[in-house]
Coordinates of C-alpha atoms and ligand atoms in Angstrom, one line a residue:
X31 CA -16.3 -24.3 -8.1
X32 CA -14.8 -27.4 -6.4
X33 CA -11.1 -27.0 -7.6
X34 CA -9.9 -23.2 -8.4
X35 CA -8.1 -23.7 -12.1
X36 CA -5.3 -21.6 -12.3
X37 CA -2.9 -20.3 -15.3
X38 CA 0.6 -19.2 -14.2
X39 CA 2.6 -16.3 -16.8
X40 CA 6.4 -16.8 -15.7
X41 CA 8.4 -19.8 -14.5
X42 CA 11.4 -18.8 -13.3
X43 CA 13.0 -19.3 -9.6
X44 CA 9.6 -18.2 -7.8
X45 CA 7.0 -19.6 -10.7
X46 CA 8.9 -22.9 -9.9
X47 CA 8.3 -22.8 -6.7
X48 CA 4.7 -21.7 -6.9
X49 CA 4.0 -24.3 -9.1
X50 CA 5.6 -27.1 -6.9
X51 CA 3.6 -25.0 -4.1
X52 CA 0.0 -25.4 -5.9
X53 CA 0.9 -29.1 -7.0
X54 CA 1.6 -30.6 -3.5
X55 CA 0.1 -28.6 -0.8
X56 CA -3.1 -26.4 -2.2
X57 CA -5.9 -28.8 -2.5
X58 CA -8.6 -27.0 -4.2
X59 CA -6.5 -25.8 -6.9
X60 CA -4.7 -27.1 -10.5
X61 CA -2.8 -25.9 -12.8
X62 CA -4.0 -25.8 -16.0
X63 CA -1.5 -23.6 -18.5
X64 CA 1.7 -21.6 -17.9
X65 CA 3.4 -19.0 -19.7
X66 CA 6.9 -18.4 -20.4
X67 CA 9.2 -16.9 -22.4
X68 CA 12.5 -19.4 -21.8
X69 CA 11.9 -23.0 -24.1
X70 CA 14.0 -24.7 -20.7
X71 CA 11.4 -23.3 -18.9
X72 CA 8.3 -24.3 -20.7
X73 CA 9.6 -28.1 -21.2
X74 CA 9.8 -28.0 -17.4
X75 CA 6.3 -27.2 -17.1
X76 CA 5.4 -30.0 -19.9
X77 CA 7.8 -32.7 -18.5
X78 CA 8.2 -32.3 -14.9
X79 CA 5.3 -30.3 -14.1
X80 CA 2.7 -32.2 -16.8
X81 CA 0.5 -29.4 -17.3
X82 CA -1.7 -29.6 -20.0
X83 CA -1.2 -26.2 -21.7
X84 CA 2.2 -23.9 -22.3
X85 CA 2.5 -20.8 -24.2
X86 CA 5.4 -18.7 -24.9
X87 CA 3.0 -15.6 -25.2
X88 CA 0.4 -14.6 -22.2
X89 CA -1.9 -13.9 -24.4
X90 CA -2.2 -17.3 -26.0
X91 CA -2.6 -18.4 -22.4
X92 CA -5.6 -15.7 -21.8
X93 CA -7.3 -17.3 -24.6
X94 CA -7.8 -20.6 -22.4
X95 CA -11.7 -21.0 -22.0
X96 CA -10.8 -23.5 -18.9
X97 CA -9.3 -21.1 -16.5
X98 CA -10.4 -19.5 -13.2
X99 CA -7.4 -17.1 -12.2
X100 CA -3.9 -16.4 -13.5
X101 CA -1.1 -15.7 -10.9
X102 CA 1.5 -13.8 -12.3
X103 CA 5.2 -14.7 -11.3
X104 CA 6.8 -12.9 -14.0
X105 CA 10.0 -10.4 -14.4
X106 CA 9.1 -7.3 -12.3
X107 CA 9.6 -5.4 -15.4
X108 CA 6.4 -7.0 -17.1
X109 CA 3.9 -7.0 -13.7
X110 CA 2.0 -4.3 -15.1
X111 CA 1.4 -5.3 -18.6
X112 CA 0.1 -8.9 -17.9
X113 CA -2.0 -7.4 -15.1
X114 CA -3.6 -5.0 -17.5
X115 CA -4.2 -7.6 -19.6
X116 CA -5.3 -10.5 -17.3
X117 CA -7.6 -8.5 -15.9
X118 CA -9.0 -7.3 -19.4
X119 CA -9.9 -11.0 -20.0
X120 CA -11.9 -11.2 -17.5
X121 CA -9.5 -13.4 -14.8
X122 CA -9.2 -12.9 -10.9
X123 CA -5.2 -12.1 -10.3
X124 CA -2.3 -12.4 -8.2
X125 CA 0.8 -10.7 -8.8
X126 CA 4.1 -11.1 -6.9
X127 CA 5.6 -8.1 -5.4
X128 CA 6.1 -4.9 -6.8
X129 CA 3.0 -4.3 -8.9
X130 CA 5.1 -2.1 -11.0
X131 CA 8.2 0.1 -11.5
X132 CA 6.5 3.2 -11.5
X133 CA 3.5 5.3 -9.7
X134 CA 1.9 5.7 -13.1
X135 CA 2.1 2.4 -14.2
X136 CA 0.7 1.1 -10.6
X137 CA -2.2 3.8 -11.1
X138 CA -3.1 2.4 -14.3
X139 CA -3.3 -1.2 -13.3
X140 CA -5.7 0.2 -10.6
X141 CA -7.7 2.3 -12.8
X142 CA -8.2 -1.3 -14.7
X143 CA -9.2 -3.1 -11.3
X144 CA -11.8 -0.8 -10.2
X145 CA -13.5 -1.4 -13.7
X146 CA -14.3 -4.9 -13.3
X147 CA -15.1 -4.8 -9.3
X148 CA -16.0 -8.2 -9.1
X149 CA -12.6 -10.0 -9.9
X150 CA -10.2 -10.2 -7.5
X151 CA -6.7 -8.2 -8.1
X152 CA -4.1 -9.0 -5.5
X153 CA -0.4 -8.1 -5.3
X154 CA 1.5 -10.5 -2.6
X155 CA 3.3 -9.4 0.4
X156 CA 4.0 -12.8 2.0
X157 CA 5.6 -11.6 4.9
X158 CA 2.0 -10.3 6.2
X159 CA 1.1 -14.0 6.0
X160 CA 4.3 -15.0 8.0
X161 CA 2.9 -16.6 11.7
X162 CA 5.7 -14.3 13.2
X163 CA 5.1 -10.9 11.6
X164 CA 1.4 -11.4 11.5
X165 CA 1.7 -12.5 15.6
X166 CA 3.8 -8.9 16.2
X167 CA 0.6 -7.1 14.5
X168 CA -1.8 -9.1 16.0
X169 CA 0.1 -7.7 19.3
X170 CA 0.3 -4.4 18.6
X171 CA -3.1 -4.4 18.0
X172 CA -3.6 -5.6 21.4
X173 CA -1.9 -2.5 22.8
X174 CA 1.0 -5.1 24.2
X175 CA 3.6 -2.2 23.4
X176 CA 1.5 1.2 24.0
X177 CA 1.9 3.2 20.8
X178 CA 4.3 2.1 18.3
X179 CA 6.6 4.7 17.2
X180 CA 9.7 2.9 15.3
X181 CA 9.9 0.1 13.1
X182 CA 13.3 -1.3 11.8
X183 CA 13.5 -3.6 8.9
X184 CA 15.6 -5.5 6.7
X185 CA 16.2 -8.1 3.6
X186 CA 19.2 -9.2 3.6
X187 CA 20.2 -12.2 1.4
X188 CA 23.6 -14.4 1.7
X189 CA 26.1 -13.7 -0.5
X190 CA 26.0 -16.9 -2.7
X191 CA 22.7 -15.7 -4.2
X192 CA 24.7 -12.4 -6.1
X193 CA 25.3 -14.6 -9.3
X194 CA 21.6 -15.2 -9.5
X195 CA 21.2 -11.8 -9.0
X196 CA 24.0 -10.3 -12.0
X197 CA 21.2 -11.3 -14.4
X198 CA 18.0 -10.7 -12.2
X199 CA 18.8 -7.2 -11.3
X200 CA 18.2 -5.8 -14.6
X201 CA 14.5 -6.7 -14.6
X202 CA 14.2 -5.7 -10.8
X203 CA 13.6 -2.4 -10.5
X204 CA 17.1 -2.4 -8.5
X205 CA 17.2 -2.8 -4.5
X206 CA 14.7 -0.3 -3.3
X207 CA 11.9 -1.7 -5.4
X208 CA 12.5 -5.6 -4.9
X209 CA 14.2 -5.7 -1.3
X210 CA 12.7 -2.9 0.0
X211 CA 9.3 -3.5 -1.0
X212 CA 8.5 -5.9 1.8
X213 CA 9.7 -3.5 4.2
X214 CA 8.2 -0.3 3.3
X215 CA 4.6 -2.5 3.6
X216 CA 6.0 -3.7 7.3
X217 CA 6.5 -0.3 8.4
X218 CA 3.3 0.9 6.9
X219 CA 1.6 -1.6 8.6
X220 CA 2.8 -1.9 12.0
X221 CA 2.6 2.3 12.0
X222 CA -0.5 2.4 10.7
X223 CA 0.8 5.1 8.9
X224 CA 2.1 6.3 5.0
X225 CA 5.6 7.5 4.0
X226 CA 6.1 11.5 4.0
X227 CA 9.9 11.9 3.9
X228 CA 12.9 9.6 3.0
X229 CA 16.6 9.8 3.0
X230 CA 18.5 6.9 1.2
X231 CA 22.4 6.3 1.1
X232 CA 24.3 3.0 -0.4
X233 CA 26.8 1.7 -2.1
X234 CA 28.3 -1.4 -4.5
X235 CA 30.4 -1.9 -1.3
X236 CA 31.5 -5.8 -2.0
X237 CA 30.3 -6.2 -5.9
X238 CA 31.3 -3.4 -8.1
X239 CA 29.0 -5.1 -11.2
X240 CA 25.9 -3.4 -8.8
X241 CA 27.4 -0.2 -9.1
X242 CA 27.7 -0.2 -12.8
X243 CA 24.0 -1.2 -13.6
X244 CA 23.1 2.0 -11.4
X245 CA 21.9 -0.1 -8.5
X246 CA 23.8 -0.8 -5.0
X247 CA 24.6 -3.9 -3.1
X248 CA 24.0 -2.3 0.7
X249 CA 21.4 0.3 1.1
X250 CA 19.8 1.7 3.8
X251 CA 17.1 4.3 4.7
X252 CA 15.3 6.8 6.9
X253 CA 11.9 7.0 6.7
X254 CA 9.7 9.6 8.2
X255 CA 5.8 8.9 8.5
X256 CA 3.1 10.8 8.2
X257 CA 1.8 10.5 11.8
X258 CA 5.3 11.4 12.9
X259 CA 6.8 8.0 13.6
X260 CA 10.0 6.4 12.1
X261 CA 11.2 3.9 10.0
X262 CA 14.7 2.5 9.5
X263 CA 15.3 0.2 6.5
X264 CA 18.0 -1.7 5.5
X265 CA 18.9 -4.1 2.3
X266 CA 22.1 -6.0 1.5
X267 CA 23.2 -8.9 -1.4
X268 CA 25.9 -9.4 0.6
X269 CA 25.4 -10.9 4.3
X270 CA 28.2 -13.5 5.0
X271 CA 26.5 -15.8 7.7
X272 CA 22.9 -16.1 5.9
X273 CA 19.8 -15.0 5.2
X274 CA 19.0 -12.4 7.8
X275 CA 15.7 -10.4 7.0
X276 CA 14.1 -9.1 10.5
X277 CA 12.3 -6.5 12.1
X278 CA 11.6 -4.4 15.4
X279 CA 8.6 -2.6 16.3
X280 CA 9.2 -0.3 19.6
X281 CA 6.5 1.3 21.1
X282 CA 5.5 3.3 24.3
X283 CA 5.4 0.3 26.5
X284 CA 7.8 -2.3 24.9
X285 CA 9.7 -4.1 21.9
X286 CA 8.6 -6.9 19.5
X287 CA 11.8 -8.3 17.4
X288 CA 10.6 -10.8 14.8
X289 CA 13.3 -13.5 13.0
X290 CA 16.6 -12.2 14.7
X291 CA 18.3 -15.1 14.3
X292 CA 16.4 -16.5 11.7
X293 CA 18.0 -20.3 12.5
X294 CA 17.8 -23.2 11.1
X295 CA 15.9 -24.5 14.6
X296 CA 16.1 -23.9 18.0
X297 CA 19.7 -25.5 18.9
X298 CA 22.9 -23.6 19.9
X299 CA 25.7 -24.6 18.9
X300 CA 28.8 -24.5 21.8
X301 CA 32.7 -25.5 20.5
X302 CA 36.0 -24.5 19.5
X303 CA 34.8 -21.4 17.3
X304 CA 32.1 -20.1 20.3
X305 CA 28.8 -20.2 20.8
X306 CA 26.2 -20.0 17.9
X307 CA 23.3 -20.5 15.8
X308 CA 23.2 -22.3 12.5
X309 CA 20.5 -19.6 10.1
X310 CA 18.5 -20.2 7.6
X311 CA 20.9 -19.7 3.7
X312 CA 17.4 -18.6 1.6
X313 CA 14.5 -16.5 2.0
X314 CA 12.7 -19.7 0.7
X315 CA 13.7 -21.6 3.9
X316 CA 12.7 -18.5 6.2
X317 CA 9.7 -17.5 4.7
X318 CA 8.3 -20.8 2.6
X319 CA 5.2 -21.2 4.7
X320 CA 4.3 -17.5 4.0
X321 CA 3.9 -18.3 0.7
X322 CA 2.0 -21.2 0.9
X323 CA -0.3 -19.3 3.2
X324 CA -0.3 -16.3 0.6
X325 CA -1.3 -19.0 -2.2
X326 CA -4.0 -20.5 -0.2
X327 CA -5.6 -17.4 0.9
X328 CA -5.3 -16.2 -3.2
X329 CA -7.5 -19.9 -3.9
X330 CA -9.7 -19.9 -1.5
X331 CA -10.9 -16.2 -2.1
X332 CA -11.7 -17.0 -5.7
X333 CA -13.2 -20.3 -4.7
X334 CA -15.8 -17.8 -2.1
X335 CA -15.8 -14.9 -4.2
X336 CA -14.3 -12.9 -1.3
X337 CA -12.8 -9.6 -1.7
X338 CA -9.3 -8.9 -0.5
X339 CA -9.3 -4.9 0.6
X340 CA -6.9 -2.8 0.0
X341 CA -4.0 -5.2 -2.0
X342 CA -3.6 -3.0 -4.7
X343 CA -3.6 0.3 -2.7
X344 CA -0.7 -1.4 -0.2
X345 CA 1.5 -2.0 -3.9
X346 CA 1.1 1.5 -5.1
X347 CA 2.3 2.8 -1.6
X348 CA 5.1 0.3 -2.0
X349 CA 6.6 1.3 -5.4
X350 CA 5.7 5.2 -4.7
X351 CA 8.2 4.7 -2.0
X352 CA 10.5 2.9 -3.3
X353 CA 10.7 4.9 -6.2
X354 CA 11.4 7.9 -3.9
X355 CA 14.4 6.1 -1.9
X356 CA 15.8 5.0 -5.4
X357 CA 15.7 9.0 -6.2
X358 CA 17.1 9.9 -2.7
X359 CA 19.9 7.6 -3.2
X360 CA 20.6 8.9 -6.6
X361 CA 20.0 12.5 -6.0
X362 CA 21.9 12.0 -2.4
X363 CA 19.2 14.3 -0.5
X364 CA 15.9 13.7 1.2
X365 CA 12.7 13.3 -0.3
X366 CA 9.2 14.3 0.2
X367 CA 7.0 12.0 -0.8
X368 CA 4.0 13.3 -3.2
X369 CA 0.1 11.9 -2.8
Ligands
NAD549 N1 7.9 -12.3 -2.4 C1 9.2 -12.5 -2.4 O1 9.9 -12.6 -1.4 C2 9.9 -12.6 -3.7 C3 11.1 -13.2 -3.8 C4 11.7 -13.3 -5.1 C5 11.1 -12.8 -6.2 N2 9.9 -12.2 -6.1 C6 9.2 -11.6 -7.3 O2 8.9 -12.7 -8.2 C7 9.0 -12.2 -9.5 C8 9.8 -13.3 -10.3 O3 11.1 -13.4 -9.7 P1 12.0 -14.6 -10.1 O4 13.1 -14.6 -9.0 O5 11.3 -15.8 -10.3 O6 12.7 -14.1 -11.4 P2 13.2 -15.0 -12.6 O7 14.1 -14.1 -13.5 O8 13.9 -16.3 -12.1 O9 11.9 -15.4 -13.4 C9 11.2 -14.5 -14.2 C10 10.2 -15.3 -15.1 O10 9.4 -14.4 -15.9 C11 9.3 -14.9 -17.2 N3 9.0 -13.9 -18.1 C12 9.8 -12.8 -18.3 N4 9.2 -12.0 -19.3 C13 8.0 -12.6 -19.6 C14 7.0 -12.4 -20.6 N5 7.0 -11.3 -21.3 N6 6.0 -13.2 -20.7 C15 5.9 -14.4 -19.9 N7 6.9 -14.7 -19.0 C16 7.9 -13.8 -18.9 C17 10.6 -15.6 -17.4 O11 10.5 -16.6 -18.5 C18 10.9 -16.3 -16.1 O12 10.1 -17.5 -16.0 C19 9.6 -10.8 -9.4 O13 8.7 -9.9 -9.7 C20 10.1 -10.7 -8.0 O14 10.0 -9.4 -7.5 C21 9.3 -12.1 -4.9

């Protein structure tokens, strides 16, 4: 196929910037029909957008002879439904991070997947596609530090983004699931390792409104791996000077910090208040070529009919560990983590 026709189910603050994504920069792709359940939405997608089809039900938009692959950019809360489904129809997928809000749930979508082997069924970690992080593996590979043995990492948005998330949370899967997501795959990754033991603690330490929808503001956790080696993650809504999301991989022989400070560009600023760097406010300025990237890679493995390995096995890690630091936080003890 010379251009990869895509259908998109949800058009919120990430399905807008997907779309704009596909529509300037991915070449061999076009968006054909989205799906969304907000009417503001939808006549954004029929007026700004000009794509030919909208629905209001996924479904409607399954039904679309014309279509190559749906990307799903939906509310976390409805990943695993519109997977099951897409898939069912017959579509290569992509699904934003977390797959689902529970192990079962993830296990079904995958039971689903291996059924129809020859569609591709992708969940997105767009940090791996990030030139830094993927540099860091590409050096510990190389045996640059030894034997890695600790990996800290955090996502940590600014402040200004809480009123965003008031609304957002509830569909989330709370902090664990949608910050910590990203970070549980680093340290996964860069250990070359799974999650055997975890130990969270938090708190609504700034926005009490956290708090009462059973989730936290500032979290942070203790991971111990399966090969022995540690992890240390941290989330926060709250950071005063930016987005700061990072990470550090020591090993035997040496250090790797990636995106500490994540600035705005290479300057440093000397004056009255000291000596600083301006950072990056969104995780949309730090990490908006990862998603391009991501989106590419999604396109051009339909386009070839190349398999991605492992995608769906790297989401049901993430939410089987995410749901365990969501219990440890609750329970306020350690968890072992059952395969
Ligand atoms: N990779 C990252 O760094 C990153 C960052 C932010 C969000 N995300 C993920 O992206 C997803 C969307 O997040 P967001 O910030 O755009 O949320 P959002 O609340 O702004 O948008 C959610 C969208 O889903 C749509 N939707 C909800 N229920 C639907 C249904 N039944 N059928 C069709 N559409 C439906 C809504 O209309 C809306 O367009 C989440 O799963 C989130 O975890 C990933």
């Amino acid at each position: 196929m010379e251009i990869v026709k895509l259908g998109i189910i949800g058009l919120g603050r990430m399905g807008k910037h997907y779309a704009s994504i596909i529509q300037t920069r991915i070449k061999n792709a076009s968006i054909i029909g989205i799906c969304s359940v907000n009417d503001d939405e939808l006549d954004f997608a029929k007026y700004k957008l000009e794509v030919p089809y909208t629905f209001s039900n996924h479904k409607q938009l399954l039904e679309l002879n014309e279509l190559d692959a749906v990307m799903i950019i939906s509310s976390t809360t409805e990943h695993a439904r519109h997977m099951i489904d897409v898939i069912q129809a017959g579509y290569h997928v992509f699904c934003e991070k977390p797959l689902a809000l529970s192990v079962e749930d993830c296990q079904k979508v995958i039971r689903v997947a291996e059924s129809k082997p020859s569609q591709i069924s992708v969940v997105g970690f767009n940090r791996r596609f990030d030139k830094s992080y993927a540099y860091a593996k590409k050096k510990i590979e190389e045996g640059l530090i030894g034997t890695p043995f600790k990996v800290k990492s955090q996502t940590v948005d600014k402040d200004t983004l809480v009123g965003f998330q008031k609304n957002y949370v509830q569909n989330s899967g709370g902090i664990f699931l949608d910050y910590n997501a990203h970070d549980i795959d680093l340290a996964r990754w860069f250990l070359d390792s799974e999650f055997s033991h975890v130990y969270s603690l938090g708190g609504s330490f700034k926005h009490e409104v956290f708090a009462e929808m059973g989730d936290a503001d500032n979290v942070m956790t203790l991971g111990r791996m399966e090969n022995g080696t540690m992890a240390h993650l941290i989330a926060s809504r709250t950071a005063a000077h930016g987005h700061d999301t990072y990470a550090e991989i020591t090993g035997t022989e040496g250090t790797l910090r990636v995106g500490r400070p994540a600035g705005v560009n290479l300057v440093e600023i000397y004056d009255k208040h000291g000596a600083r760097r301006e950072v990056v406010s969104t995780f949309l300025e730090r990490f908006g070529e990862s998603f391009e990237l991501q989106i590419q890679h999604f396109v051009d493995s339909v386009q070839q009919g190349n398999r991605v390995p492992h995608s769906l096995q790297n989401a049901l890690e993430a939410t089987r560990v995410g749901v365990a630091m969501t219990r440890s936080f609750m329970m306020k003890k350690e968890i072992q983590i059952e395969r």
